[in-house]
């Protein structure tokens, strides 16, 4: 019953979408400017996709196992929260969410202050995207397929995926990914109507920041999940699916900045337009890589070449027409595309080049193994070493330009003030670095450079803040850049100074390694809603600090699976992380893994600061210069 | 550069990208399931995961009465789900288990076994996925039962209690 309603809503949405495209085209060719109908149809499409989404959530909430998607991905014993989040944890449901976000952005855009012709052409392009994905959904991945006879019980969900963070991170990622669709459509409309101007940049900036902020939140949450749940003591694994989200993030970060340059200097509109197209096409490419099962990773959905082929074809068609419009309507800047080298604009563009370089590195690292495998049947693995070696040195240079960019002017260059700033910042950074390395008692050149230049950025931001007459001026940028400085600083310290201990231990035993002492106190049993748990209590001593950690083993009932739950003590200077290995019970001993991860908390704090900067930019737009 | 040339370059570029991904998508199909039931174990020779100095070949198990052969990888989430059942096959039913580590990174695979247990009597590294092709494996996880050098049973996807019972019944 719910299935029939759900299916009908999707089909009605598709018909309305057809009608909208037809009605707009008619208007367009007759050169009429009557957009009321398009506006209403646009809302109705959103309403019906929303209805379908709610019906799907409802099917999951009440465990309607006559629905194939619910049967395959849910179970009556699952907590309600995970039942609901399970609705987008599978291919079909996630596609409904994808289309819903496309439609919501389209509706929201209709409220923007953009001139009618430009606005409705944007909505027209957006609805072409909706059309492609609605057809894909209804004909190849229908979320309301019925299974008969109705099974009594569902197949459950992988308990490793039963995690609050993992449940909410896909929607954030999707709002980010799909949010760029509206900028893409707006860019195409701007190009087509030859209105890619300062005003375009101004009107696009809010949408760019919204999508960028959500994407950052999504990536951040995914990373926190990997750290707490995967139990391998890291927060970024260069997993191909993680990379697939990093590529649009890099493109959009470049877009965010180049758009500011276009807005301020009325130059480089073509570059901004190109980045707007690139950001969304790389988002789509990411979706394709994940959905088609081409990538082998912890995120992999089932292999389905047919679905992959459809998405691939759609991406190619969309990219072709987007780049075609770009070529035919190449935007010309009113000013020549020349900047003084020592100016804010050119520093932003230099960092844009770095972003594109990072993007290429990540893309090559992700796609090259697939390429070799498909064409030459050679298998290579690209690991963290590749990324660290290629990215780390350039991040350091990026930090320097990032530190000085905001301190320079847009149009004129004051040599004295630059030299003064370099000397001032370098001196303060050197003093801070010496103090830090005195405390760390550990040295390597790359670590030093990483620490030095991240502090350099942090100090430059602080100086910039003090130079402002009003603190709230440029607050968004300063907070985000400050956060980025702390992020790079923490990542360098974390990468170089982490410690790991792997030992067998039995109840009552105490193990000592350097300054760390681990005492295994006792074992307790407990019962959760859908699992049984065995908890080990450990007393950890590090110098004068002493605290308890209680990692556990959980046995989930449906499907039967045992997982190891880590126990983490976070302090300002580092995390103590303890996990029990599932296997290796050597007699009465169990194997434990202990990590000391410096500045973990600061990685999360810095990502939050970057996001907070984005939020300020969204809500306090008028105060930015 | 005139518009025409740009458009031609764009088209060629996109067609190449399309062809590349299309080939990748199709290559997935080289692993189409083949019915191997009743056939002899295909010949293979793989790196030995537990002892680098020796290789693992089909000859090693030809004398065994019954062998359970399981394709797995550390990046495969369903493999995590079925792992306790492999442990059960080993501990409770004392079956001879051979693991084939499919297109995996050795250190991740070791972490996986450290964390979830190592039920395998022998593990081969099928880093290029060639052995999987010989077996006509559909994907991973996938489990075969070999009796007197003949494949008698095959299960695609993660094991469950019913499949465990079916495998034990073959003893």
Short mmCIF file of C-alpha atoms in Angstrom, two decimals, chain A residues 28-470:
data_model
loop_
_atom_site.label_atom_id
_atom_site.label_comp_id
_atom_site.label_asym_id
_atom_site.label_seq_id
_atom_site.Cartn_x
_atom_site.Cartn_y
_atom_site.Cartn_z
CA UNK A 28 11.49 30.52 -23.87
CA UNK A 29 10.83 30.11 -27.58
CA UNK A 30 7.89 32.47 -27.57
CA UNK A 31 10.10 34.91 -25.67
CA UNK A 32 7.47 35.33 -22.97
CA UNK A 33 8.40 36.17 -19.43
CA UNK A 34 5.55 34.50 -17.66
CA UNK A 35 7.19 32.24 -15.12
CA UNK A 36 4.39 31.77 -12.55
CA UNK A 37 3.57 28.29 -13.83
CA UNK A 38 7.20 27.16 -13.76
CA UNK A 39 7.47 28.42 -10.21
CA UNK A 40 4.45 26.40 -9.03
CA UNK A 41 5.46 23.27 -10.93
CA UNK A 42 8.90 23.53 -9.41
CA UNK A 43 7.34 23.51 -5.92
CA UNK A 44 5.06 20.61 -6.78
CA UNK A 45 7.96 18.48 -8.02
CA UNK A 46 9.66 19.09 -4.65
CA UNK A 47 6.48 18.27 -2.75
CA UNK A 48 5.99 14.93 -4.50
CA UNK A 49 9.61 13.86 -4.20
CA UNK A 50 9.41 14.82 -0.54
CA UNK A 51 6.26 12.74 -0.16
CA UNK A 52 8.01 9.73 -1.71
CA UNK A 53 10.92 10.23 0.67
CA UNK A 54 8.63 10.40 3.71
CA UNK A 55 6.80 7.26 2.56
CA UNK A 56 10.11 5.45 2.24
CA UNK A 57 11.11 6.58 5.76
CA UNK A 58 7.71 5.38 6.97
CA UNK A 59 8.22 1.95 5.34
CA UNK A 60 11.52 1.64 7.15
CA UNK A 61 10.13 2.93 10.46
CA UNK A 62 7.29 0.38 10.54
CA UNK A 63 9.50 -2.40 9.09
CA UNK A 64 7.35 -3.03 6.04
CA UNK A 65 9.20 -6.07 4.70
CA UNK A 66 7.03 -6.26 1.60
CA UNK A 67 9.32 -3.48 0.35
CA UNK A 68 12.49 -5.02 -1.13
CA UNK A 69 14.73 -2.20 0.07
CA UNK A 70 13.38 -2.50 3.63
CA UNK A 71 13.66 -6.29 3.57
CA UNK A 72 17.27 -6.18 2.43
CA UNK A 73 18.44 -3.42 4.72
CA UNK A 74 16.34 -3.45 7.88
CA UNK A 75 15.26 -5.65 10.75
CA UNK A 76 12.40 -5.43 13.25
CA UNK A 77 14.80 -5.61 16.23
CA UNK A 78 16.77 -2.57 15.16
CA UNK A 79 16.41 0.65 17.20
CA UNK A 80 14.06 3.12 15.49
CA UNK A 81 16.83 5.62 14.82
CA UNK A 82 18.78 3.07 12.76
CA UNK A 83 15.64 1.87 11.02
CA UNK A 84 15.09 5.40 9.75
CA UNK A 85 18.73 6.10 8.94
CA UNK A 86 18.80 2.75 7.14
CA UNK A 87 16.50 4.26 4.54
CA UNK A 88 19.37 6.27 3.04
CA UNK A 89 22.04 3.71 3.91
CA UNK A 90 21.32 1.78 0.72
CA UNK A 91 21.47 2.54 -2.98
CA UNK A 92 17.76 3.11 -3.71
CA UNK A 93 17.06 5.24 -0.65
CA UNK A 94 20.17 7.33 -1.12
CA UNK A 95 19.08 8.11 -4.70
CA UNK A 96 15.70 9.37 -3.40
CA UNK A 97 17.58 11.63 -1.00
CA UNK A 98 19.81 12.77 -3.87
CA UNK A 99 16.80 13.84 -5.96
CA UNK A 100 15.05 15.39 -2.97
CA UNK A 101 18.04 17.65 -2.35
CA UNK A 102 18.18 18.59 -6.06
CA UNK A 103 14.51 19.58 -5.84
CA UNK A 104 14.81 21.43 -2.52
CA UNK A 105 17.69 23.53 -3.82
CA UNK A 106 15.66 24.28 -6.92
CA UNK A 107 12.73 25.47 -4.77
CA UNK A 108 14.92 27.49 -2.43
CA UNK A 109 16.57 29.15 -5.39
CA UNK A 110 13.19 30.40 -6.58
CA UNK A 111 13.18 32.66 -3.50
CA UNK A 112 16.53 34.24 -4.34
CA UNK A 113 16.79 37.81 -5.52
CA UNK A 114 18.12 36.79 -8.93
CA UNK A 115 16.55 38.45 -12.00
CA UNK A 116 13.63 36.37 -13.32
CA UNK A 117 15.10 35.31 -16.69
CA UNK A 118 18.31 34.11 -15.09
CA UNK A 119 16.50 32.55 -12.15
CA UNK A 120 14.11 30.47 -14.21
CA UNK A 121 16.73 29.33 -16.68
CA UNK A 122 18.67 28.08 -13.63
CA UNK A 123 15.57 26.26 -12.42
CA UNK A 124 15.12 24.82 -15.92
CA UNK A 125 18.67 23.40 -15.90
CA UNK A 126 18.17 22.11 -12.38
CA UNK A 127 15.01 20.30 -13.48
CA UNK A 128 16.88 18.65 -16.35
CA UNK A 129 19.17 17.16 -13.69
CA UNK A 130 16.10 16.09 -11.70
CA UNK A 131 14.68 14.47 -14.84
CA UNK A 132 17.80 12.38 -15.47
CA UNK A 133 17.93 11.10 -11.92
CA UNK A 134 14.19 10.51 -11.56
CA UNK A 135 14.25 8.30 -14.66
CA UNK A 136 17.27 6.48 -13.26
CA UNK A 137 15.51 5.99 -9.93
CA UNK A 138 12.16 4.83 -11.25
CA UNK A 139 13.48 2.48 -13.92
CA UNK A 140 16.69 1.01 -12.50
CA UNK A 141 16.62 1.46 -8.73
CA UNK A 142 13.03 1.75 -7.62
CA UNK A 143 12.87 2.08 -3.84
CA UNK A 144 9.28 0.83 -3.73
CA UNK A 145 9.76 -2.57 -5.39
CA UNK A 146 7.52 -5.15 -3.77
CA UNK A 147 8.53 -8.62 -2.65
CA UNK A 148 5.91 -11.41 -2.49
CA UNK A 149 5.15 -13.26 -0.30
CA UNK A 150 6.01 -10.72 2.39
CA UNK A 151 8.99 -12.01 4.41
CA UNK A 152 8.49 -12.21 8.16
CA UNK A 153 11.84 -10.62 8.96
CA UNK A 154 14.41 -8.40 7.27
CA UNK A 155 18.04 -9.14 6.53
CA UNK A 156 19.29 -6.54 8.98
CA UNK A 157 22.01 -4.00 8.69
CA UNK A 158 25.68 -4.42 9.26
CA UNK A 159 26.25 -3.44 12.92
CA UNK A 160 29.44 -1.64 12.02
CA UNK A 161 27.16 0.75 10.14
CA UNK A 162 24.92 1.16 13.22
CA UNK A 163 26.54 4.28 14.42
CA UNK A 164 24.95 7.68 14.95
CA UNK A 165 27.72 9.50 13.08
CA UNK A 166 27.60 7.18 10.12
CA UNK A 167 23.84 7.53 10.00
CA UNK A 168 23.91 11.29 9.71
CA UNK A 169 27.03 11.85 7.64
CA UNK A 170 25.58 10.78 4.25
CA UNK A 171 22.80 13.41 4.33
CA UNK A 172 25.37 16.13 5.02
CA UNK A 173 27.66 14.89 2.27
CA UNK A 174 24.71 14.79 -0.09
CA UNK A 175 23.57 18.31 0.70
CA UNK A 176 27.14 19.31 -0.11
CA UNK A 177 27.54 17.25 -3.27
CA UNK A 178 24.10 17.99 -4.60
CA UNK A 179 24.11 21.57 -3.36
CA UNK A 180 26.73 22.30 -5.99
CA UNK A 181 24.11 21.40 -8.60
CA UNK A 182 22.39 24.75 -8.07
CA UNK A 183 25.67 26.62 -8.58
CA UNK A 184 26.27 24.50 -11.67
CA UNK A 185 22.81 25.31 -13.06
CA UNK A 186 23.21 28.97 -12.11
CA UNK A 187 26.61 29.08 -13.83
CA UNK A 188 25.19 27.54 -17.02
CA UNK A 189 22.28 29.99 -16.97
CA UNK A 190 24.69 32.88 -16.38
CA UNK A 191 26.91 31.76 -19.23
CA UNK A 192 24.01 31.17 -21.59
CA UNK A 193 22.42 34.57 -20.97
CA UNK A 194 25.84 36.22 -20.92
CA UNK A 195 25.22 37.47 -17.41
CA UNK A 196 28.34 36.02 -15.86
CA UNK A 197 29.28 39.22 -14.09
CA UNK A 198 30.13 40.71 -10.73
CA UNK A 199 26.46 40.42 -9.81
CA UNK A 200 26.48 36.71 -10.64
CA UNK A 201 29.46 36.18 -8.34
CA UNK A 202 27.74 38.10 -5.57
CA UNK A 203 24.52 36.13 -5.89
CA UNK A 204 26.31 32.79 -6.22
CA UNK A 205 28.58 33.28 -3.22
CA UNK A 206 25.99 32.37 -0.58
CA UNK A 207 25.03 29.14 -2.37
CA UNK A 208 28.66 28.16 -2.76
CA UNK A 209 29.32 28.64 0.95
CA UNK A 210 26.19 26.67 1.92
CA UNK A 211 27.13 23.63 -0.18
CA UNK A 212 30.79 23.88 0.80
CA UNK A 213 29.94 24.03 4.51
CA UNK A 214 27.71 20.97 4.31
CA UNK A 215 30.33 19.04 2.35
CA UNK A 216 32.94 19.94 4.97
CA UNK A 217 30.61 18.77 7.76
CA UNK A 218 29.94 15.52 5.87
CA UNK A 219 33.62 14.78 5.34
CA UNK A 220 34.40 15.71 8.97
CA UNK A 221 31.70 13.41 10.35
CA UNK A 222 32.84 10.55 8.10
CA UNK A 223 36.34 11.01 9.39
CA UNK A 224 35.21 11.04 13.05
CA UNK A 225 33.29 7.82 12.37
CA UNK A 226 36.34 6.16 10.84
CA UNK A 227 38.37 7.12 13.90
CA UNK A 228 35.92 5.92 16.55
CA UNK A 229 34.40 2.97 14.77
CA UNK A 230 36.86 1.35 12.38
CA UNK A 231 39.26 0.81 15.25
CA UNK A 232 42.46 1.21 13.27
CA UNK A 233 43.51 4.33 15.10
CA UNK A 234 43.40 6.72 12.14
CA UNK A 235 41.03 9.36 10.89
CA UNK A 236 41.79 9.43 7.18
CA UNK A 237 42.67 6.31 5.21
CA UNK A 238 42.89 7.65 1.65
CA UNK A 239 40.09 5.23 0.97
CA UNK A 240 38.86 5.73 -2.62
CA UNK A 241 35.42 6.76 -1.40
CA UNK A 242 36.91 9.28 1.01
CA UNK A 243 38.92 10.59 -1.93
CA UNK A 244 35.77 10.79 -4.02
CA UNK A 245 34.42 13.31 -1.49
CA UNK A 246 37.73 15.15 -1.16
CA UNK A 247 37.96 15.93 -4.90
CA UNK A 248 34.77 18.08 -5.02
CA UNK A 249 35.83 19.64 -1.72
CA UNK A 250 39.12 20.78 -3.25
CA UNK A 251 37.36 22.02 -6.40
CA UNK A 252 34.75 23.89 -4.35
CA UNK A 253 37.35 25.43 -2.05
CA UNK A 254 39.07 26.76 -5.17
CA UNK A 255 35.68 27.97 -6.47
CA UNK A 256 34.83 29.68 -3.19
CA UNK A 257 38.04 31.71 -3.41
CA UNK A 258 38.13 32.41 -7.14
CA UNK A 259 34.55 33.64 -6.90
CA UNK A 260 35.66 36.17 -4.29
CA UNK A 261 38.41 37.32 -6.66
CA UNK A 262 35.92 37.65 -9.52
CA UNK A 263 33.56 39.59 -7.29
CA UNK A 264 36.24 42.02 -6.09
CA UNK A 265 38.29 42.52 -9.24
CA UNK A 266 35.78 41.74 -12.03
CA UNK A 267 38.35 39.40 -13.50
CA UNK A 268 38.75 35.67 -14.10
CA UNK A 269 35.05 34.99 -14.63
CA UNK A 270 35.91 32.20 -17.05
CA UNK A 271 38.00 30.48 -14.39
CA UNK A 272 35.21 30.81 -11.82
CA UNK A 273 32.70 29.42 -14.31
CA UNK A 274 34.98 26.51 -15.11
CA UNK A 275 35.38 25.69 -11.41
CA UNK A 276 31.60 25.86 -10.91
CA UNK A 277 31.18 23.25 -13.64
CA UNK A 278 34.11 21.19 -12.42
CA UNK A 279 32.87 21.08 -8.82
CA UNK A 280 29.55 19.54 -9.73
CA UNK A 281 30.92 17.17 -12.38
CA UNK A 282 33.48 15.83 -9.90
CA UNK A 283 30.64 15.39 -7.37
CA UNK A 284 28.78 13.35 -9.97
CA UNK A 285 31.92 11.38 -10.77
CA UNK A 286 32.22 10.57 -7.08
CA UNK A 287 28.62 9.36 -7.02
CA UNK A 288 29.31 7.22 -10.09
CA UNK A 289 32.46 5.67 -8.63
CA UNK A 290 30.65 4.73 -5.43
CA UNK A 291 27.38 3.59 -6.97
CA UNK A 292 28.84 1.52 -9.80
CA UNK A 293 30.93 -0.59 -7.44
CA UNK A 294 34.08 0.24 -9.40
CA UNK A 295 35.87 1.14 -6.20
CA UNK A 296 36.77 -1.52 -3.71
CA UNK A 297 36.42 -0.02 -0.30
CA UNK A 298 34.67 -0.19 3.04
CA UNK A 299 31.89 1.86 1.50
CA UNK A 300 31.30 -0.34 -1.54
CA UNK A 301 27.70 -0.99 -2.46
CA UNK A 302 26.82 -4.03 -4.55
CA UNK A 303 28.36 -4.24 -8.00
CA UNK A 304 25.88 -3.28 -10.63
CA UNK A 305 27.38 -2.44 -14.03
CA UNK A 306 23.99 -1.45 -15.54
CA UNK A 307 23.36 1.27 -12.99
CA UNK A 308 26.96 2.34 -13.39
CA UNK A 309 26.53 2.60 -17.14
CA UNK A 310 23.44 4.80 -16.82
CA UNK A 311 25.09 7.21 -14.39
CA UNK A 312 28.21 7.26 -16.56
CA UNK A 313 26.18 8.13 -19.65
CA UNK A 314 24.32 10.86 -17.75
CA UNK A 315 27.56 12.38 -16.46
CA UNK A 316 28.98 12.43 -19.97
CA UNK A 317 25.88 14.09 -21.44
CA UNK A 318 25.70 16.67 -18.64
CA UNK A 319 29.44 17.40 -18.88
CA UNK A 320 29.31 17.68 -22.66
CA UNK A 321 26.52 20.25 -22.67
CA UNK A 322 27.98 22.14 -19.74
CA UNK A 323 31.39 22.48 -21.35
CA UNK A 324 29.76 23.20 -24.71
CA UNK A 325 27.92 26.17 -23.21
CA UNK A 326 31.19 27.20 -21.56
CA UNK A 327 33.06 27.13 -24.88
CA UNK A 328 30.36 28.87 -26.92
CA UNK A 329 29.58 31.51 -24.32
CA UNK A 330 33.07 31.92 -22.91
CA UNK A 331 32.68 34.77 -20.42
CA UNK A 332 34.80 37.81 -21.09
CA UNK A 333 35.85 39.89 -18.14
CA UNK A 334 35.26 43.64 -18.44
CA UNK A 335 38.83 44.14 -17.20
CA UNK A 336 41.91 42.43 -18.69
CA UNK A 337 42.79 39.28 -16.74
CA UNK A 338 45.95 40.74 -15.27
CA UNK A 339 46.75 41.21 -11.60
CA UNK A 340 49.69 42.72 -9.75
CA UNK A 341 51.69 39.75 -8.48
CA UNK A 342 51.86 40.99 -4.88
CA UNK A 343 48.12 41.37 -4.48
CA UNK A 344 45.43 39.43 -2.69
CA UNK A 345 43.81 38.32 -5.94
CA UNK A 346 46.94 36.77 -7.36
CA UNK A 347 47.72 35.00 -4.09
CA UNK A 348 44.22 33.53 -4.13
CA UNK A 349 44.77 32.35 -7.69
CA UNK A 350 48.15 30.82 -6.81
CA UNK A 351 46.44 28.85 -4.06
CA UNK A 352 43.74 27.95 -6.58
CA UNK A 353 46.49 26.33 -8.63
CA UNK A 354 47.61 24.40 -5.55
CA UNK A 355 44.05 23.22 -4.98
CA UNK A 356 43.85 22.00 -8.56
CA UNK A 357 47.21 20.28 -8.14
CA UNK A 358 45.94 18.51 -4.98
CA UNK A 359 42.80 17.59 -6.87
CA UNK A 360 44.83 16.02 -9.67
CA UNK A 361 47.04 14.14 -7.19
CA UNK A 362 44.02 12.70 -5.37
CA UNK A 363 42.26 11.86 -8.62
CA UNK A 364 45.29 10.15 -10.12
CA UNK A 365 45.86 8.22 -6.90
CA UNK A 366 42.25 7.04 -6.97
CA UNK A 367 41.81 6.38 -10.69
CA UNK A 368 45.25 5.26 -11.85
CA UNK A 369 45.08 1.83 -10.17
CA UNK A 370 41.67 1.27 -11.77
CA UNK A 371 43.10 2.41 -15.11
CA UNK A 372 46.08 0.04 -14.93
CA UNK A 373 43.90 -2.81 -13.83
CA UNK A 374 41.36 -2.31 -16.60
CA UNK A 375 43.76 -1.70 -19.48
CA UNK A 376 46.87 -3.69 -18.62
CA UNK A 377 45.59 -6.03 -15.92
CA UNK A 378 48.29 -4.78 -13.63
CA UNK A 379 47.51 -4.26 -10.02
CA UNK A 380 49.20 -1.59 -7.94
CA UNK A 381 48.23 -0.12 -4.63
CA UNK A 382 48.46 3.57 -3.95
CA UNK A 383 48.79 4.22 -0.25
CA UNK A 384 49.28 7.07 2.20
CA UNK A 385 52.97 7.35 1.26
CA UNK A 386 52.08 8.54 -2.21
CA UNK A 387 49.70 11.20 -0.92
CA UNK A 388 51.95 12.32 1.92
CA UNK A 389 54.99 12.65 -0.35
CA UNK A 390 53.15 14.60 -3.02
CA UNK A 391 50.88 16.72 -0.86
CA UNK A 392 52.84 17.61 2.29
CA UNK A 393 55.54 19.84 0.71
CA UNK A 394 52.99 21.81 -1.29
CA UNK A 395 50.62 22.24 1.65
CA UNK A 396 53.50 24.01 3.36
CA UNK A 397 53.87 26.49 0.48
CA UNK A 398 50.09 26.90 0.35
CA UNK A 399 50.15 27.89 4.02
CA UNK A 400 52.57 30.74 3.31
CA UNK A 401 50.42 32.18 0.53
CA UNK A 402 47.35 31.68 2.68
CA UNK A 403 48.99 33.62 5.49
CA UNK A 404 49.94 36.60 3.32
CA UNK A 405 47.03 36.75 0.86
CA UNK A 406 44.58 38.41 3.27
CA UNK A 407 47.26 40.84 4.46
CA UNK A 408 47.78 42.20 0.93
CA UNK A 409 45.57 44.70 -0.88
CA UNK A 410 43.46 43.93 -3.93
CA UNK A 411 44.84 46.61 -6.23
CA UNK A 412 48.04 48.09 -4.89
CA UNK A 413 51.24 46.76 -3.42
CA UNK A 414 53.00 48.21 -0.43
CA UNK A 415 56.45 46.66 -0.29
CA UNK A 416 57.33 48.02 3.14
CA UNK A 417 54.26 46.65 4.81
CA UNK A 418 54.82 43.19 3.27
CA UNK A 419 58.43 43.03 4.44
CA UNK A 420 57.36 44.23 7.86
CA UNK A 421 54.66 41.56 8.03
CA UNK A 422 57.05 38.80 6.91
CA UNK A 423 59.62 39.79 9.54
CA UNK A 424 57.05 40.18 12.28
CA UNK A 425 55.31 36.86 11.59
CA UNK A 426 58.57 34.97 11.01
CA UNK A 427 60.01 36.16 14.30
CA UNK A 428 56.94 35.22 16.34
CA UNK A 429 56.67 31.87 14.51
CA UNK A 430 60.30 31.03 15.10
CA UNK A 431 60.02 31.72 18.82
CA UNK A 432 56.85 29.60 19.09
CA UNK A 433 58.39 26.78 17.05
CA UNK A 434 61.50 26.68 19.22
CA UNK A 435 59.36 26.46 22.34
CA UNK A 436 57.26 23.70 20.81
CA UNK A 437 60.23 21.63 19.65
CA UNK A 438 61.92 22.09 22.99
CA UNK A 439 58.85 20.49 24.54
CA UNK A 440 58.48 17.78 21.83
CA UNK A 441 62.13 16.66 21.94
CA UNK A 442 61.69 15.14 18.49
CA UNK A 443 62.89 16.57 15.20
CA UNK A 444 62.66 15.92 11.51
CA UNK A 445 62.84 18.46 8.70
CA UNK A 446 59.37 17.92 7.26
CA UNK A 447 57.81 17.93 10.73
CA UNK A 448 59.59 21.18 11.47
CA UNK A 449 58.46 22.81 8.22
CA UNK A 450 54.88 21.62 8.74
CA UNK A 451 54.78 22.96 12.28
CA UNK A 452 56.57 26.19 11.36
CA UNK A 453 54.30 27.14 8.48
CA UNK A 454 51.07 26.17 10.19
CA UNK A 455 52.02 28.40 13.13
CA UNK A 456 53.00 31.04 10.57
CA UNK A 457 49.43 30.99 9.24
CA UNK A 458 47.90 31.03 12.73
CA UNK A 459 50.00 34.04 13.75
CA UNK A 460 49.24 35.85 10.47
CA UNK A 461 45.53 35.40 11.14
CA UNK A 462 45.88 36.67 14.70
CA UNK A 463 47.77 39.74 13.46
CA UNK A 464 45.09 40.31 10.81
CA UNK A 465 42.37 40.14 13.48
CA UNK A 466 44.15 42.72 15.62
CA UNK A 467 44.60 45.01 12.65
CA UNK A 468 40.86 45.13 12.03
CA UNK A 469 39.02 48.02 13.63
CA UNK A 470 35.95 45.86 14.10
#
